[in-house]
């Protein structure tokens, strides 16, 4: 709460609330309990992107605001879901390899963490030439585009599950083949970055257990993330 006032909502109140648009825009709001909102203030709020909630019962005002925050967070999570990579370590089930080359389809056990659709996978112990930056880099398989558990599509599975995943590589990853470039002796790991970890902290903190965050810390070392 940045300010508390008594009486109608004026344009200056909207200007004060608009400061939050530069920091956390979902909190650029005014809660008006049993007071009037001037036309000038409402027009300014519409122009600036400030939300004004009004109600004659305090509990209704609270409910409107909390639902708004919940909806805003869910919208934000949906927007950045592809970039917020969850930590996971997968182990290939060798007798359940169905397609060896792009798209790669195989059975895996989730050894650690959370496996979800959209996760980019790498093989840390297999290095290939890095034509863009020179030197070498970890073998990249592509992104998980679908997960099936017991024949049913699912978006997310956790440690201990055994599932079938479909991994789609882009044009530079399409050459990778199971049995030639990697096999069941190598674990598959989600590719984390500094940016993806920050997105997890900001938007999915409660979705990860303590052990998942411990895995993030270990993977930071694997990917040399400061």
mmCIF file of C-alpha atoms in Angstrom, residues 8-151:
data_model
loop_
_atom_site.group_PDB
_atom_site.id
_atom_site.type_symbol
_atom_site.label_atom_id
_atom_site.label_comp_id
_atom_site.label_asym_id
_atom_site.label_seq_id
_atom_site.Cartn_x
_atom_site.Cartn_y
_atom_site.Cartn_z
ATOM 1 C CA UNK A 8 -13.331 10.705 -3.789
ATOM 2 C CA UNK A 9 -10.666 9.365 -6.140
ATOM 3 C CA UNK A 10 -9.053 12.189 -8.113
ATOM 4 C CA UNK A 11 -6.688 12.378 -11.066
ATOM 5 C CA UNK A 12 -3.709 12.965 -8.766
ATOM 6 C CA UNK A 13 -4.444 9.621 -7.069
ATOM 7 C CA UNK A 14 -4.263 7.913 -10.433
ATOM 8 C CA UNK A 15 -0.952 9.629 -11.212
ATOM 9 C CA UNK A 16 0.456 8.381 -7.919
ATOM 10 C CA UNK A 17 -0.698 4.808 -8.567
ATOM 11 C CA UNK A 18 0.724 4.871 -12.112
ATOM 12 C CA UNK A 19 4.266 4.867 -10.690
ATOM 13 C CA UNK A 20 3.878 1.133 -10.145
ATOM 14 C CA UNK A 21 3.530 0.603 -13.904
ATOM 15 C CA UNK A 22 7.313 0.893 -14.092
ATOM 16 C CA UNK A 23 7.889 -1.675 -11.354
ATOM 17 C CA UNK A 24 5.068 -4.195 -10.878
ATOM 18 C CA UNK A 25 2.269 -3.111 -13.164
ATOM 19 C CA UNK A 26 -0.254 -5.517 -11.626
ATOM 20 C CA UNK A 27 -0.105 -3.367 -8.485
ATOM 21 C CA UNK A 28 -0.880 -0.138 -10.320
ATOM 22 C CA UNK A 29 -4.363 -0.201 -8.801
ATOM 23 C CA UNK A 30 -6.652 1.904 -6.629
ATOM 24 C CA UNK A 31 -9.075 0.300 -4.171
ATOM 25 C CA UNK A 32 -12.013 2.671 -3.679
ATOM 26 C CA UNK A 33 -14.203 1.619 -0.752
ATOM 27 C CA UNK A 34 -17.610 3.305 -0.716
ATOM 28 C CA UNK A 35 -16.347 6.475 -2.403
ATOM 29 C CA UNK A 36 -16.917 8.120 -5.754
ATOM 30 C CA UNK A 37 -14.455 8.151 -8.640
ATOM 31 C CA UNK A 38 -14.347 11.402 -10.575
ATOM 32 C CA UNK A 39 -14.804 11.205 -14.342
ATOM 33 C CA UNK A 40 -11.422 12.875 -14.767
ATOM 34 C CA UNK A 41 -9.796 10.203 -12.599
ATOM 35 C CA UNK A 42 -11.471 7.341 -14.476
ATOM 36 C CA UNK A 43 -10.427 8.769 -17.859
ATOM 37 C CA UNK A 44 -6.844 9.159 -16.630
ATOM 38 C CA UNK A 45 -6.841 5.602 -15.302
ATOM 39 C CA UNK A 46 -8.082 4.264 -18.644
ATOM 40 C CA UNK A 47 -5.383 6.182 -20.495
ATOM 41 C CA UNK A 48 -2.538 5.181 -18.174
ATOM 42 C CA UNK A 49 -3.513 1.567 -17.577
ATOM 43 C CA UNK A 50 -4.320 1.939 -13.879
ATOM 44 C CA UNK A 51 -7.095 -0.295 -12.527
ATOM 45 C CA UNK A 52 -9.702 1.188 -10.170
ATOM 46 C CA UNK A 53 -11.778 -1.243 -8.097
ATOM 47 C CA UNK A 54 -14.903 0.066 -6.380
ATOM 48 C CA UNK A 55 -17.307 -1.549 -3.942
ATOM 49 C CA UNK A 56 -19.657 -0.568 -1.132
ATOM 50 C CA UNK A 57 -18.756 -3.653 0.909
ATOM 51 C CA UNK A 58 -15.117 -4.029 1.974
ATOM 52 C CA UNK A 59 -15.125 -7.816 1.552
ATOM 53 C CA UNK A 60 -16.298 -7.501 -2.051
ATOM 54 C CA UNK A 61 -13.492 -5.035 -2.729
ATOM 55 C CA UNK A 62 -10.950 -7.467 -1.296
ATOM 56 C CA UNK A 63 -12.388 -10.359 -3.346
ATOM 57 C CA UNK A 64 -12.257 -8.336 -6.584
ATOM 58 C CA UNK A 65 -8.641 -7.377 -5.982
ATOM 59 C CA UNK A 66 -7.408 -10.839 -4.996
ATOM 60 C CA UNK A 67 -9.115 -12.401 -8.037
ATOM 61 C CA UNK A 68 -7.506 -9.764 -10.259
ATOM 62 C CA UNK A 69 -4.042 -10.526 -8.845
ATOM 63 C CA UNK A 70 -4.623 -14.257 -9.308
ATOM 64 C CA UNK A 71 -5.767 -13.800 -12.920
ATOM 65 C CA UNK A 72 -2.850 -11.472 -13.666
ATOM 66 C CA UNK A 73 -0.310 -13.947 -12.307
ATOM 67 C CA UNK A 74 -1.845 -16.813 -14.297
ATOM 68 C CA UNK A 75 -1.757 -14.712 -17.454
ATOM 69 C CA UNK A 76 1.881 -13.870 -16.808
ATOM 70 C CA UNK A 77 2.727 -17.531 -16.183
ATOM 71 C CA UNK A 78 1.097 -18.525 -19.466
ATOM 72 C CA UNK A 79 3.035 -15.870 -21.370
ATOM 73 C CA UNK A 80 6.462 -16.962 -20.122
ATOM 74 C CA UNK A 81 5.844 -20.685 -19.634
ATOM 75 C CA UNK A 82 8.035 -21.667 -22.590
ATOM 76 C CA UNK A 83 10.963 -19.653 -21.239
ATOM 77 C CA UNK A 84 10.611 -20.725 -17.600
ATOM 78 C CA UNK A 85 12.430 -24.066 -17.820
ATOM 79 C CA UNK A 86 11.832 -26.424 -14.906
ATOM 80 C CA UNK A 87 14.806 -28.490 -13.672
ATOM 81 C CA UNK A 88 14.792 -32.189 -14.493
ATOM 82 C CA UNK A 89 17.086 -35.180 -14.984
ATOM 83 C CA UNK A 90 15.729 -37.953 -17.197
ATOM 84 C CA UNK A 91 17.011 -41.492 -17.708
ATOM 85 C CA UNK A 92 16.262 -43.276 -20.963
ATOM 86 C CA UNK A 93 14.468 -46.616 -20.741
ATOM 87 C CA UNK A 94 16.389 -48.477 -23.495
ATOM 88 C CA UNK A 95 13.650 -51.024 -24.258
ATOM 89 C CA UNK A 96 11.203 -48.156 -24.899
ATOM 90 C CA UNK A 97 12.885 -46.288 -27.746
ATOM 91 C CA UNK A 98 10.296 -45.843 -30.507
ATOM 92 C CA UNK A 99 11.884 -43.292 -32.852
ATOM 93 C CA UNK A 100 15.619 -42.681 -32.883
ATOM 94 C CA UNK A 101 15.768 -39.523 -34.977
ATOM 95 C CA UNK A 102 13.933 -36.217 -35.098
ATOM 96 C CA UNK A 103 11.381 -36.343 -33.658
ATOM 97 C CA UNK A 104 12.922 -38.599 -31.026
ATOM 98 C CA UNK A 105 10.303 -40.640 -29.164
ATOM 99 C CA UNK A 106 11.372 -42.657 -26.157
ATOM 100 C CA UNK A 107 10.477 -43.767 -22.689
ATOM 101 C CA UNK A 108 12.183 -42.052 -19.780
ATOM 102 C CA UNK A 109 12.192 -42.134 -16.002
ATOM 103 C CA UNK A 110 12.132 -38.795 -14.208
ATOM 104 C CA UNK A 111 15.097 -39.264 -11.871
ATOM 105 C CA UNK A 112 14.919 -35.759 -10.412
ATOM 106 C CA UNK A 113 12.846 -32.633 -10.752
ATOM 107 C CA UNK A 114 9.858 -31.772 -12.899
ATOM 108 C CA UNK A 115 9.489 -32.683 -16.560
ATOM 109 C CA UNK A 116 7.044 -30.627 -18.604
ATOM 110 C CA UNK A 117 6.103 -29.927 -22.201
ATOM 111 C CA UNK A 118 8.335 -27.251 -23.710
ATOM 112 C CA UNK A 119 11.474 -28.273 -21.836
ATOM 113 C CA UNK A 120 14.709 -28.047 -23.881
ATOM 114 C CA UNK A 121 16.910 -31.107 -23.335
ATOM 115 C CA UNK A 122 20.675 -31.531 -23.492
ATOM 116 C CA UNK A 123 23.105 -34.400 -22.891
ATOM 117 C CA UNK A 124 25.757 -32.928 -20.561
ATOM 118 C CA UNK A 125 28.363 -35.654 -21.070
ATOM 119 C CA UNK A 126 28.239 -35.472 -24.886
ATOM 120 C CA UNK A 127 30.108 -32.512 -26.364
ATOM 121 C CA UNK A 128 29.839 -31.349 -29.977
ATOM 122 C CA UNK A 129 31.513 -28.506 -31.903
ATOM 123 C CA UNK A 130 30.024 -25.067 -31.270
ATOM 124 C CA UNK A 131 30.103 -23.573 -34.755
ATOM 125 C CA UNK A 132 28.620 -20.258 -33.617
ATOM 126 C CA UNK A 133 30.940 -19.454 -30.716
ATOM 127 C CA UNK A 134 33.831 -21.833 -31.274
ATOM 128 C CA UNK A 135 34.944 -24.572 -28.913
ATOM 129 C CA UNK A 136 32.435 -27.185 -27.830
ATOM 130 C CA UNK A 137 28.961 -27.310 -26.302
ATOM 131 C CA UNK A 138 26.614 -29.913 -24.852
ATOM 132 C CA UNK A 139 24.628 -31.999 -27.302
ATOM 133 C CA UNK A 140 21.176 -30.405 -27.686
ATOM 134 C CA UNK A 141 18.240 -32.677 -28.534
ATOM 135 C CA UNK A 142 15.409 -30.131 -28.888
ATOM 136 C CA UNK A 143 12.276 -29.435 -26.886
ATOM 137 C CA UNK A 144 9.768 -31.843 -25.397
ATOM 138 C CA UNK A 145 6.607 -31.342 -27.450
ATOM 139 C CA UNK A 146 4.458 -34.030 -25.824
ATOM 140 C CA UNK A 147 4.390 -36.319 -22.788
ATOM 141 C CA UNK A 148 2.309 -39.457 -22.365
ATOM 142 C CA UNK A 149 1.790 -41.318 -19.111
ATOM 143 C CA UNK A 150 -0.074 -44.618 -19.331
ATOM 144 C CA UNK A 151 -1.203 -43.650 -22.837
#
